[in-house]
Amino acid sequence: MALFRRLGSRADEAGILTALGDIQLSAGEPAAARVSFQQSLAIFGELRLPQAEQVRGRLAALSRPGRSLPA
């Protein structure tokens, strides 16, 4: 992720943050996953990329009991 930041590749950085959030969630760390998803959403939203909707779905799933992430 640091490499993408240095290169200024914000979309790739956001993709890594989304993947990190998925890993954190599967490791039983929903609070950490939420932070990663929020950071990813901020970047995707700023860049107006469609991936923002997928990340919004992940964040919404965190708020629901028996959460399961959308694909």
Short mmCIF file of N, CA, C and O in Angstrom, two decimals:
data_model
loop_
_atom_site.label_atom_id
_atom_site.label_comp_id
_atom_site.label_asym_id
_atom_site.label_seq_id
_atom_site.Cartn_x
_atom_site.Cartn_y
_atom_site.Cartn_z
N MET A 1 0.83 -1.18 0.00
CA MET A 1 0.00 0.00 0.00
C MET A 1 0.88 1.25 0.00
O MET A 1 0.53 2.22 -0.67
N ALA A 2 1.98 1.19 0.70
CA ALA A 2 2.88 2.34 0.73
C ALA A 2 3.41 2.66 -0.68
O ALA A 2 3.55 3.82 -1.04
N LEU A 3 3.66 1.62 -1.44
CA LEU A 3 4.13 1.82 -2.81
C LEU A 3 3.09 2.57 -3.64
O LEU A 3 3.41 3.51 -4.35
N PHE A 4 1.83 2.14 -3.54
CA PHE A 4 0.77 2.82 -4.29
C PHE A 4 0.62 4.27 -3.85
O PHE A 4 0.35 5.15 -4.66
N ARG A 5 0.81 4.51 -2.56
CA ARG A 5 0.74 5.90 -2.07
C ARG A 5 1.86 6.73 -2.68
O ARG A 5 1.64 7.85 -3.12
N ARG A 6 3.08 6.17 -2.69
CA ARG A 6 4.22 6.90 -3.26
C ARG A 6 4.03 7.15 -4.75
O ARG A 6 4.42 8.19 -5.27
N LEU A 7 3.45 6.18 -5.43
CA LEU A 7 3.22 6.32 -6.87
C LEU A 7 2.02 7.19 -7.19
O LEU A 7 1.82 7.58 -8.34
N GLY A 8 1.21 7.48 -6.17
CA GLY A 8 0.02 8.29 -6.39
C GLY A 8 -1.12 7.51 -7.03
O GLY A 8 -2.03 8.10 -7.61
N SER A 9 -1.09 6.20 -6.90
CA SER A 9 -2.13 5.35 -7.48
C SER A 9 -3.24 5.15 -6.45
O SER A 9 -3.32 4.13 -5.77
N ARG A 10 -4.10 6.14 -6.36
CA ARG A 10 -5.15 6.14 -5.32
C ARG A 10 -6.15 5.00 -5.51
O ARG A 10 -6.60 4.42 -4.53
N ALA A 11 -6.50 4.68 -6.73
CA ALA A 11 -7.47 3.60 -6.96
C ALA A 11 -6.90 2.26 -6.47
O ALA A 11 -7.61 1.47 -5.86
N ASP A 12 -5.63 2.02 -6.74
CA ASP A 12 -5.00 0.79 -6.26
C ASP A 12 -4.92 0.78 -4.74
O ASP A 12 -5.13 -0.26 -4.10
N GLU A 13 -4.62 1.91 -4.15
CA GLU A 13 -4.58 2.02 -2.69
C GLU A 13 -5.95 1.67 -2.11
O GLU A 13 -6.05 0.92 -1.14
N ALA A 14 -7.00 2.19 -2.71
CA ALA A 14 -8.35 1.91 -2.22
C ALA A 14 -8.68 0.43 -2.38
O ALA A 14 -9.33 -0.16 -1.50
N GLY A 15 -8.24 -0.18 -3.47
CA GLY A 15 -8.47 -1.61 -3.66
C GLY A 15 -7.78 -2.45 -2.60
O GLY A 15 -8.35 -3.42 -2.09
N ILE A 16 -6.56 -2.07 -2.25
CA ILE A 16 -5.83 -2.77 -1.20
C ILE A 16 -6.54 -2.59 0.14
O ILE A 16 -6.65 -3.53 0.93
N LEU A 17 -7.03 -1.39 0.41
CA LEU A 17 -7.76 -1.16 1.66
C LEU A 17 -9.03 -2.00 1.74
O LEU A 17 -9.38 -2.51 2.81
N THR A 18 -9.71 -2.16 0.61
CA THR A 18 -10.90 -3.00 0.60
C THR A 18 -10.53 -4.46 0.90
O THR A 18 -11.18 -5.11 1.72
N ALA A 19 -9.48 -4.94 0.25
CA ALA A 19 -9.03 -6.31 0.49
C ALA A 19 -8.59 -6.49 1.95
O ALA A 19 -8.89 -7.51 2.58
N LEU A 20 -7.92 -5.49 2.48
CA LEU A 20 -7.49 -5.54 3.88
C LEU A 20 -8.71 -5.63 4.79
O LEU A 20 -8.73 -6.41 5.75
N GLY A 21 -9.74 -4.84 4.50
CA GLY A 21 -10.96 -4.89 5.29
C GLY A 21 -11.60 -6.26 5.25
O GLY A 21 -12.07 -6.78 6.27
N ASP A 22 -11.62 -6.90 4.08
CA ASP A 22 -12.16 -8.25 3.96
C ASP A 22 -11.37 -9.23 4.83
O ASP A 22 -11.95 -10.08 5.52
N ILE A 23 -10.06 -9.11 4.81
CA ILE A 23 -9.21 -9.99 5.61
C ILE A 23 -9.44 -9.74 7.10
O ILE A 23 -9.57 -10.68 7.89
N GLN A 24 -9.51 -8.48 7.48
CA GLN A 24 -9.74 -8.16 8.89
C GLN A 24 -11.08 -8.70 9.36
O GLN A 24 -11.20 -9.23 10.47
N LEU A 25 -12.08 -8.59 8.52
CA LEU A 25 -13.40 -9.09 8.88
C LEU A 25 -13.38 -10.60 9.04
O LEU A 25 -13.91 -11.13 10.02
N SER A 26 -12.73 -11.29 8.12
CA SER A 26 -12.67 -12.75 8.23
C SER A 26 -11.83 -13.20 9.41
O SER A 26 -11.99 -14.32 9.90
N ALA A 27 -10.95 -12.33 9.89
CA ALA A 27 -10.13 -12.63 11.06
C ALA A 27 -10.84 -12.26 12.36
O ALA A 27 -10.26 -12.37 13.44
N GLY A 28 -12.09 -11.82 12.25
CA GLY A 28 -12.86 -11.50 13.45
C GLY A 28 -12.58 -10.12 14.01
O GLY A 28 -12.75 -9.90 15.21
N GLU A 29 -12.15 -9.19 13.16
CA GLU A 29 -11.84 -7.84 13.60
C GLU A 29 -12.73 -6.83 12.86
O GLU A 29 -12.24 -6.06 12.01
N PRO A 30 -14.03 -6.80 13.17
CA PRO A 30 -14.94 -5.92 12.44
C PRO A 30 -14.64 -4.43 12.61
O PRO A 30 -14.86 -3.66 11.68
N ALA A 31 -14.13 -4.02 13.76
CA ALA A 31 -13.82 -2.60 13.96
C ALA A 31 -12.69 -2.16 13.03
O ALA A 31 -12.75 -1.09 12.41
N ALA A 32 -11.66 -2.99 12.91
CA ALA A 32 -10.55 -2.68 12.01
C ALA A 32 -11.03 -2.70 10.56
O ALA A 32 -10.63 -1.85 9.75
N ALA A 33 -11.89 -3.67 10.23
CA ALA A 33 -12.43 -3.76 8.87
C ALA A 33 -13.21 -2.50 8.53
O ALA A 33 -13.09 -1.97 7.42
N ARG A 34 -14.01 -2.03 9.47
CA ARG A 34 -14.80 -0.81 9.23
C ARG A 34 -13.88 0.37 8.87
O ARG A 34 -14.16 1.11 7.94
N VAL A 35 -12.79 0.52 9.60
CA VAL A 35 -11.85 1.62 9.33
C VAL A 35 -11.27 1.48 7.92
O VAL A 35 -11.21 2.45 7.16
N SER A 36 -10.86 0.27 7.56
CA SER A 36 -10.29 0.06 6.23
C SER A 36 -11.31 0.34 5.15
O SER A 36 -11.01 1.00 4.14
N PHE A 37 -12.55 -0.14 5.34
CA PHE A 37 -13.61 0.11 4.36
C PHE A 37 -13.92 1.61 4.26
O PHE A 37 -14.14 2.13 3.17
N GLN A 38 -13.94 2.30 5.38
CA GLN A 38 -14.21 3.74 5.34
C GLN A 38 -13.12 4.49 4.58
O GLN A 38 -13.42 5.40 3.80
N GLN A 39 -11.87 4.11 4.79
CA GLN A 39 -10.77 4.75 4.08
C GLN A 39 -10.86 4.46 2.59
O GLN A 39 -10.66 5.35 1.75
N SER A 40 -11.20 3.23 2.26
CA SER A 40 -11.36 2.84 0.86
C SER A 40 -12.50 3.61 0.22
O SER A 40 -12.35 4.13 -0.90
N LEU A 41 -13.61 3.70 0.90
CA LEU A 41 -14.77 4.42 0.38
C LEU A 41 -14.45 5.88 0.14
O LEU A 41 -14.87 6.45 -0.87
N ALA A 42 -13.71 6.48 1.03
CA ALA A 42 -13.35 7.90 0.86
C ALA A 42 -12.57 8.10 -0.44
O ALA A 42 -12.84 9.05 -1.20
N ILE A 43 -11.65 7.20 -0.73
CA ILE A 43 -10.85 7.34 -1.95
C ILE A 43 -11.70 7.04 -3.20
O ILE A 43 -11.70 7.83 -4.15
N PHE A 44 -12.41 5.90 -3.18
CA PHE A 44 -13.25 5.58 -4.34
C PHE A 44 -14.28 6.67 -4.59
O PHE A 44 -14.55 7.02 -5.74
N GLY A 45 -14.85 7.21 -3.53
CA GLY A 45 -15.83 8.27 -3.68
C GLY A 45 -15.22 9.53 -4.26
O GLY A 45 -15.79 10.17 -5.15
N GLU A 46 -14.05 9.89 -3.76
CA GLU A 46 -13.34 11.07 -4.27
C GLU A 46 -13.03 10.94 -5.76
O GLU A 46 -13.14 11.89 -6.52
N LEU A 47 -12.66 9.72 -6.15
CA LEU A 47 -12.33 9.46 -7.55
C LEU A 47 -13.57 9.17 -8.40
O LEU A 47 -13.46 9.00 -9.62
N ARG A 48 -14.70 9.09 -7.75
CA ARG A 48 -15.99 8.81 -8.41
C ARG A 48 -15.95 7.50 -9.19
O ARG A 48 -16.40 7.41 -10.34
N LEU A 49 -15.41 6.48 -8.54
CA LEU A 49 -15.32 5.16 -9.15
C LEU A 49 -16.48 4.28 -8.68
O LEU A 49 -16.94 4.40 -7.54
N PRO A 50 -16.93 3.38 -9.53
CA PRO A 50 -18.09 2.55 -9.18
C PRO A 50 -17.83 1.59 -8.02
O PRO A 50 -18.78 1.13 -7.38
N GLN A 51 -16.58 1.31 -7.71
CA GLN A 51 -16.26 0.43 -6.59
C GLN A 51 -16.76 0.99 -5.27
O GLN A 51 -16.93 0.26 -4.29
N ALA A 52 -17.04 2.29 -5.23
CA ALA A 52 -17.56 2.90 -4.00
C ALA A 52 -18.84 2.22 -3.56
O ALA A 52 -19.05 2.02 -2.36
N GLU A 53 -19.69 1.83 -4.50
CA GLU A 53 -20.96 1.17 -4.15
C GLU A 53 -20.71 -0.18 -3.49
O GLU A 53 -21.41 -0.55 -2.55
N GLN A 54 -19.73 -0.93 -3.97
CA GLN A 54 -19.41 -2.22 -3.36
C GLN A 54 -18.93 -2.04 -1.92
O GLN A 54 -19.31 -2.80 -1.04
N VAL A 55 -18.12 -1.02 -1.71
CA VAL A 55 -17.60 -0.78 -0.36
C VAL A 55 -18.73 -0.30 0.54
O VAL A 55 -18.80 -0.70 1.71
N ARG A 56 -19.64 0.52 0.02
CA ARG A 56 -20.82 0.92 0.82
C ARG A 56 -21.60 -0.31 1.26
O ARG A 56 -22.08 -0.38 2.38
N GLY A 57 -21.73 -1.27 0.37
CA GLY A 57 -22.42 -2.51 0.71
C GLY A 57 -21.72 -3.27 1.82
O GLY A 57 -22.37 -3.81 2.72
N ARG A 58 -20.41 -3.30 1.78
CA ARG A 58 -19.65 -3.96 2.85
C ARG A 58 -19.88 -3.25 4.19
O ARG A 58 -20.06 -3.91 5.21
N LEU A 59 -19.84 -1.94 4.16
CA LEU A 59 -20.07 -1.18 5.40
C LEU A 59 -21.49 -1.41 5.93
O LEU A 59 -21.69 -1.57 7.14
N ALA A 60 -22.46 -1.45 5.03
CA ALA A 60 -23.84 -1.68 5.45
C ALA A 60 -23.98 -3.08 6.06
O ALA A 60 -24.69 -3.26 7.05
N ALA A 61 -23.29 -4.06 5.47
CA ALA A 61 -23.35 -5.43 5.99
C ALA A 61 -22.78 -5.51 7.39
O ALA A 61 -23.24 -6.33 8.21
N LEU A 62 -21.81 -4.68 7.70
CA LEU A 62 -21.23 -4.68 9.06
C LEU A 62 -22.26 -4.25 10.09
O LEU A 62 -22.15 -4.60 11.26
N SER A 63 -23.24 -3.46 9.68
CA SER A 63 -24.24 -2.94 10.60
C SER A 63 -25.39 -3.91 10.82
O SER A 63 -26.19 -3.70 11.72
N ARG A 64 -25.47 -4.94 9.99
CA ARG A 64 -26.58 -5.90 10.10
C ARG A 64 -26.16 -7.11 10.92
O ARG A 64 -25.04 -7.60 10.80
N PRO A 65 -27.09 -7.61 11.74
CA PRO A 65 -26.80 -8.86 12.48
C PRO A 65 -26.61 -10.00 11.49
O PRO A 65 -27.22 -10.03 10.43
N GLY A 66 -25.74 -10.94 11.81
CA GLY A 66 -25.48 -12.07 10.94
C GLY A 66 -24.90 -11.63 9.62
O GLY A 66 -25.22 -12.17 8.58
N ARG A 67 -24.05 -10.63 9.67
CA ARG A 67 -23.52 -9.99 8.47
C ARG A 67 -22.88 -10.97 7.50
O ARG A 67 -22.16 -11.87 7.90
N SER A 68 -23.18 -10.78 6.25
CA SER A 68 -22.47 -11.48 5.19
C SER A 68 -22.19 -10.43 4.12
O SER A 68 -23.06 -9.64 3.78
N LEU A 69 -20.98 -10.43 3.67
CA LEU A 69 -20.56 -9.40 2.72
C LEU A 69 -21.10 -9.66 1.33
O LEU A 69 -21.14 -10.80 0.88
N PRO A 70 -21.50 -8.59 0.66
CA PRO A 70 -21.88 -8.74 -0.75
C PRO A 70 -20.65 -9.03 -1.59
O PRO A 70 -19.53 -8.73 -1.19
N ALA A 71 -20.83 -9.64 -2.72
CA ALA A 71 -19.70 -9.98 -3.60
C ALA A 71 -19.10 -8.75 -4.22
O ALA A 71 -19.65 -7.72 -4.33
#
